[in-house]
Short mmCIF file of N, CA and C in Angstrom, two decimals:
data_model
loop_
_atom_site.label_atom_id
_atom_site.label_comp_id
_atom_site.label_asym_id
_atom_site.label_seq_id
_atom_site.Cartn_x
_atom_site.Cartn_y
_atom_site.Cartn_z
N MET A 1 -9.59 -13.21 13.74
CA MET A 1 -8.81 -13.67 14.79
C MET A 1 -7.59 -14.24 14.30
N GLN A 2 -6.52 -13.70 15.11
CA GLN A 2 -5.22 -14.36 14.70
C GLN A 2 -4.88 -15.59 15.78
N ILE A 3 -4.36 -16.55 15.35
CA ILE A 3 -4.29 -17.80 15.93
C ILE A 3 -2.58 -18.31 15.85
N TYR A 4 -1.98 -18.52 17.08
CA TYR A 4 -0.70 -18.97 17.03
C TYR A 4 -0.73 -20.59 16.99
N VAL A 5 0.14 -21.17 16.11
CA VAL A 5 0.42 -22.49 16.01
C VAL A 5 1.64 -22.95 16.40
N GLY A 6 2.06 -23.53 17.44
CA GLY A 6 3.42 -23.94 17.74
C GLY A 6 3.75 -25.42 17.73
N ASN A 7 4.79 -25.71 17.74
CA ASN A 7 5.21 -27.22 18.00
C ASN A 7 4.97 -28.00 16.79
N MET A 8 5.06 -27.19 15.44
CA MET A 8 4.83 -27.89 14.11
C MET A 8 5.96 -28.59 13.69
N SER A 9 5.63 -29.58 12.88
CA SER A 9 6.50 -30.42 12.09
C SER A 9 7.34 -29.41 11.27
N TYR A 10 8.64 -29.58 11.07
CA TYR A 10 9.39 -28.63 10.17
C TYR A 10 8.90 -28.91 8.77
N GLY A 11 8.18 -30.06 8.56
CA GLY A 11 7.83 -30.25 7.20
C GLY A 11 6.50 -29.69 6.90
N THR A 12 5.77 -29.11 7.76
CA THR A 12 4.39 -28.74 7.57
C THR A 12 4.45 -27.58 6.54
N THR A 13 3.48 -27.75 5.65
CA THR A 13 3.33 -26.53 4.55
C THR A 13 2.04 -25.62 5.01
N GLU A 14 2.17 -24.45 4.30
CA GLU A 14 1.13 -23.52 4.61
C GLU A 14 -0.23 -24.15 3.99
N GLU A 15 -0.11 -24.90 2.91
CA GLU A 15 -1.41 -25.59 2.34
C GLU A 15 -1.93 -26.62 3.31
N SER A 16 -0.98 -27.39 3.89
CA SER A 16 -1.64 -28.57 4.90
C SER A 16 -2.16 -27.70 6.21
N LEU A 17 -1.50 -26.73 6.63
CA LEU A 17 -2.03 -26.00 7.82
C LEU A 17 -3.56 -25.32 7.44
N ARG A 18 -3.56 -24.84 6.24
CA ARG A 18 -4.80 -24.19 5.86
C ARG A 18 -5.90 -25.19 5.77
N ALA A 19 -5.58 -26.32 5.26
CA ALA A 19 -6.60 -27.41 5.32
C ALA A 19 -7.05 -27.78 6.47
N LEU A 20 -6.11 -27.99 7.59
CA LEU A 20 -6.40 -28.34 9.02
C LEU A 20 -7.53 -27.54 9.56
N PHE A 21 -7.22 -26.10 9.36
CA PHE A 21 -8.08 -25.12 10.14
C PHE A 21 -9.28 -24.89 9.16
N ALA A 22 -9.41 -25.13 7.80
CA ALA A 22 -10.64 -24.85 7.18
C ALA A 22 -11.66 -25.81 7.66
N GLN A 23 -11.41 -26.73 8.40
CA GLN A 23 -12.36 -27.61 8.77
C GLN A 23 -13.49 -26.94 9.63
N TYR A 24 -13.01 -25.82 10.37
CA TYR A 24 -13.47 -25.14 11.39
C TYR A 24 -14.07 -23.75 10.86
N GLY A 25 -13.73 -23.18 9.69
CA GLY A 25 -14.29 -22.07 9.03
C GLY A 25 -13.38 -21.48 7.89
N GLU A 26 -13.82 -20.37 7.68
CA GLU A 26 -12.94 -19.56 6.59
C GLU A 26 -11.50 -19.22 7.10
N VAL A 27 -10.42 -19.70 6.51
CA VAL A 27 -9.19 -19.29 6.67
C VAL A 27 -8.67 -18.01 5.85
N SER A 28 -8.38 -17.02 6.51
CA SER A 28 -7.99 -15.69 5.69
C SER A 28 -6.71 -15.75 5.38
N SER A 29 -5.67 -16.26 6.17
CA SER A 29 -4.26 -16.20 6.09
C SER A 29 -3.56 -17.31 6.84
N VAL A 30 -2.41 -17.63 6.15
CA VAL A 30 -1.64 -18.74 6.85
C VAL A 30 -0.09 -18.28 6.67
N LYS A 31 0.78 -18.28 7.75
CA LYS A 31 1.95 -17.79 7.77
C LYS A 31 2.99 -18.71 8.45
N ILE A 32 3.79 -19.51 7.96
CA ILE A 32 4.69 -20.18 8.69
C ILE A 32 5.98 -19.46 8.87
N ILE A 33 6.55 -19.29 9.79
CA ILE A 33 7.70 -18.47 10.17
C ILE A 33 8.95 -19.27 9.73
N THR A 34 9.73 -18.51 9.09
CA THR A 34 11.03 -19.18 8.55
C THR A 34 12.30 -18.46 9.01
N ASP A 35 13.44 -19.27 9.13
CA ASP A 35 14.64 -18.59 9.59
C ASP A 35 15.07 -17.48 8.20
N ARG A 36 15.44 -16.40 8.54
CA ARG A 36 15.88 -15.53 7.62
C ARG A 36 17.19 -16.06 6.72
N GLU A 37 18.13 -16.55 7.29
CA GLU A 37 19.26 -17.07 6.78
C GLU A 37 19.13 -18.32 5.99
N THR A 38 18.60 -19.35 6.71
CA THR A 38 18.44 -20.75 5.98
C THR A 38 17.15 -20.93 5.26
N GLY A 39 16.09 -20.19 5.47
CA GLY A 39 14.84 -20.34 4.99
C GLY A 39 14.06 -21.60 5.37
N ARG A 40 14.57 -22.25 6.42
CA ARG A 40 13.83 -23.55 7.24
C ARG A 40 12.92 -22.90 8.11
N ALA A 41 11.70 -23.71 8.15
CA ALA A 41 10.67 -23.38 9.05
C ALA A 41 11.20 -23.40 10.55
N LYS A 42 10.55 -22.61 11.31
CA LYS A 42 10.97 -22.51 12.77
C LYS A 42 10.21 -23.22 13.61
N GLY A 43 9.14 -23.95 13.08
CA GLY A 43 8.19 -24.91 13.87
C GLY A 43 7.00 -24.03 14.47
N PHE A 44 6.78 -22.82 14.04
CA PHE A 44 5.62 -22.17 14.34
C PHE A 44 5.07 -21.28 13.45
N GLY A 45 3.73 -20.82 13.62
CA GLY A 45 3.14 -19.96 12.34
C GLY A 45 1.80 -19.41 13.03
N PHE A 46 1.18 -18.68 12.15
CA PHE A 46 0.01 -18.05 12.40
C PHE A 46 -0.88 -18.21 11.46
N ILE A 47 -2.29 -18.40 11.93
CA ILE A 47 -3.45 -18.46 10.97
C ILE A 47 -4.30 -17.46 11.51
N GLY A 48 -5.05 -16.81 10.36
CA GLY A 48 -6.04 -15.70 10.46
C GLY A 48 -7.49 -16.41 9.99
N MET A 49 -8.20 -16.19 10.87
CA MET A 49 -9.67 -16.59 10.52
C MET A 49 -10.64 -15.45 10.77
N GLU A 50 -11.70 -15.43 9.86
CA GLU A 50 -12.58 -14.25 9.62
C GLU A 50 -13.45 -14.19 10.92
N ASP A 51 -14.07 -15.53 11.28
CA ASP A 51 -14.96 -15.56 12.38
C ASP A 51 -14.34 -16.08 13.65
N ASN A 52 -14.43 -15.14 14.70
CA ASN A 52 -13.91 -15.52 15.88
C ASN A 52 -14.52 -16.67 16.65
N THR A 53 -15.79 -17.02 16.21
CA THR A 53 -16.24 -18.33 17.01
C THR A 53 -15.69 -19.58 16.33
N ALA A 54 -15.54 -19.50 14.98
CA ALA A 54 -14.81 -20.60 14.20
C ALA A 54 -13.48 -20.54 14.76
N GLY A 55 -12.61 -19.68 14.90
CA GLY A 55 -11.37 -19.57 15.36
C GLY A 55 -11.21 -20.12 16.75
N GLN A 56 -12.14 -19.81 17.73
CA GLN A 56 -12.12 -20.43 19.02
C GLN A 56 -12.38 -21.96 18.97
N SER A 57 -13.24 -22.35 18.11
CA SER A 57 -13.55 -23.71 17.84
C SER A 57 -12.38 -24.53 17.56
N ALA A 58 -11.62 -23.82 16.62
CA ALA A 58 -10.43 -24.63 15.92
C ALA A 58 -9.33 -24.66 17.09
N ILE A 59 -9.18 -23.67 17.96
CA ILE A 59 -8.35 -23.54 19.11
C ILE A 59 -8.61 -24.68 20.13
N ASP A 60 -10.06 -24.61 20.36
CA ASP A 60 -10.48 -25.89 21.48
C ASP A 60 -10.25 -27.07 20.82
N GLU A 61 -10.52 -27.27 19.53
CA GLU A 61 -10.32 -28.74 19.01
C GLU A 61 -8.91 -29.23 18.84
N LEU A 62 -8.19 -28.22 18.36
CA LEU A 62 -6.77 -28.63 17.81
C LEU A 62 -5.62 -28.51 18.79
N ASN A 63 -5.82 -27.81 19.96
CA ASN A 63 -4.86 -27.54 20.81
C ASN A 63 -4.44 -29.00 21.54
N GLY A 64 -3.28 -29.50 21.56
CA GLY A 64 -2.87 -30.73 22.17
C GLY A 64 -3.11 -31.90 21.27
N LYS A 65 -3.53 -31.79 19.86
CA LYS A 65 -3.64 -32.80 19.08
C LYS A 65 -2.43 -32.97 18.14
N GLU A 66 -2.32 -34.26 17.63
CA GLU A 66 -1.25 -34.53 16.91
C GLU A 66 -1.46 -34.23 15.43
N PHE A 67 -0.52 -33.72 14.88
CA PHE A 67 -0.55 -33.35 13.44
C PHE A 67 0.71 -33.55 12.84
N GLU A 68 0.84 -34.30 11.73
CA GLU A 68 2.10 -34.66 11.07
C GLU A 68 3.31 -34.91 12.07
N GLY A 69 2.82 -35.75 12.98
CA GLY A 69 3.85 -36.34 14.05
C GLY A 69 4.19 -35.57 15.31
N ARG A 70 3.51 -34.49 15.48
CA ARG A 70 3.91 -33.41 16.42
C ARG A 70 2.55 -33.11 17.23
N THR A 71 2.66 -32.82 18.40
CA THR A 71 1.51 -32.46 19.18
C THR A 71 1.56 -30.84 19.30
N LEU A 72 0.41 -30.48 18.58
CA LEU A 72 0.34 -28.93 18.39
C LEU A 72 -0.01 -28.23 19.66
N LYS A 73 0.50 -26.92 19.75
CA LYS A 73 0.16 -25.93 20.84
C LYS A 73 -0.36 -24.85 20.10
N ILE A 74 -1.68 -24.52 20.51
CA ILE A 74 -2.54 -23.49 19.61
C ILE A 74 -3.21 -22.65 20.72
N ASN A 75 -3.06 -21.34 20.39
CA ASN A 75 -3.94 -20.32 21.25
C ASN A 75 -4.20 -19.18 20.38
N GLU A 76 -4.71 -18.21 21.00
CA GLU A 76 -5.07 -16.96 20.29
C GLU A 76 -3.64 -16.15 20.36
N ALA A 77 -3.35 -15.65 19.19
CA ALA A 77 -2.06 -14.89 19.18
C ALA A 77 -1.93 -13.69 19.95
N ARG A 78 -0.92 -13.42 20.62
CA ARG A 78 -0.77 -12.07 21.18
C ARG A 78 -0.30 -10.97 20.32
N PRO A 79 -0.69 -9.87 20.66
CA PRO A 79 -0.07 -8.74 19.67
C PRO A 79 1.43 -8.63 19.71
N ARG A 80 2.04 -8.37 18.60
CA ARG A 80 3.62 -8.23 18.49
C ARG A 80 4.11 -7.15 19.27
N GLU A 81 4.94 -7.76 20.26
CA GLU A 81 5.59 -6.60 20.84
C GLU A 81 6.74 -5.91 20.16
N GLU A 82 6.85 -4.47 20.21
CA GLU A 82 7.93 -3.85 19.68
C GLU A 82 9.23 -3.89 20.48
N ARG A 83 10.16 -4.34 19.84
CA ARG A 83 11.51 -4.46 20.25
C ARG A 83 12.53 -3.56 19.84
N PRO A 84 13.21 -2.92 20.42
CA PRO A 84 14.32 -1.92 20.24
C PRO A 84 15.22 -2.44 19.13
N LYS A 85 15.59 -1.59 18.13
CA LYS A 85 16.56 -2.03 17.08
C LYS A 85 17.74 -2.21 17.58
N ARG A 86 18.24 -3.26 16.95
CA ARG A 86 19.66 -3.78 17.25
C ARG A 86 20.61 -2.89 16.60
N ASN A 87 21.86 -2.64 17.23
CA ASN A 87 22.92 -1.91 16.69
C ASN A 87 23.95 -2.89 16.33
N PHE A 88 24.07 -3.20 15.13
CA PHE A 88 25.14 -4.13 14.74
C PHE A 88 26.51 -3.51 14.48
N ASN A 89 26.62 -2.13 14.61
CA ASN A 89 27.97 -1.57 14.63
C ASN A 89 28.81 -1.75 15.84
N ASN A 90 28.23 -2.13 17.01
CA ASN A 90 28.98 -2.29 18.19
C ASN A 90 29.04 -3.79 18.68
N ARG A 91 29.04 -4.70 17.76
CA ARG A 91 29.09 -6.21 18.01
C ARG A 91 30.36 -6.49 18.63
N PHE A 92 31.52 -5.91 18.26
CA PHE A 92 32.81 -6.61 18.70
C PHE A 92 33.57 -5.51 19.61
#
């Protein structure tokens, strides 16, 4: 199960996020999304959990809870939408 985690503190680490979700079951992956240019966290990420029941428990328990000073927004991740490639040659 892929889980979206939003409204995270910019200081949240993959290790602290893994520890938070590990309370509910085995965490298979953690990815905090960062800005390509600055490398700074964008305030959201994704958690992979092997067991759907454990993942749903984590969503139910953690959505709306405070973590590292921010109220988390957590739900099941939607599939990534394909976006058309941007043409940078015609920018100006």
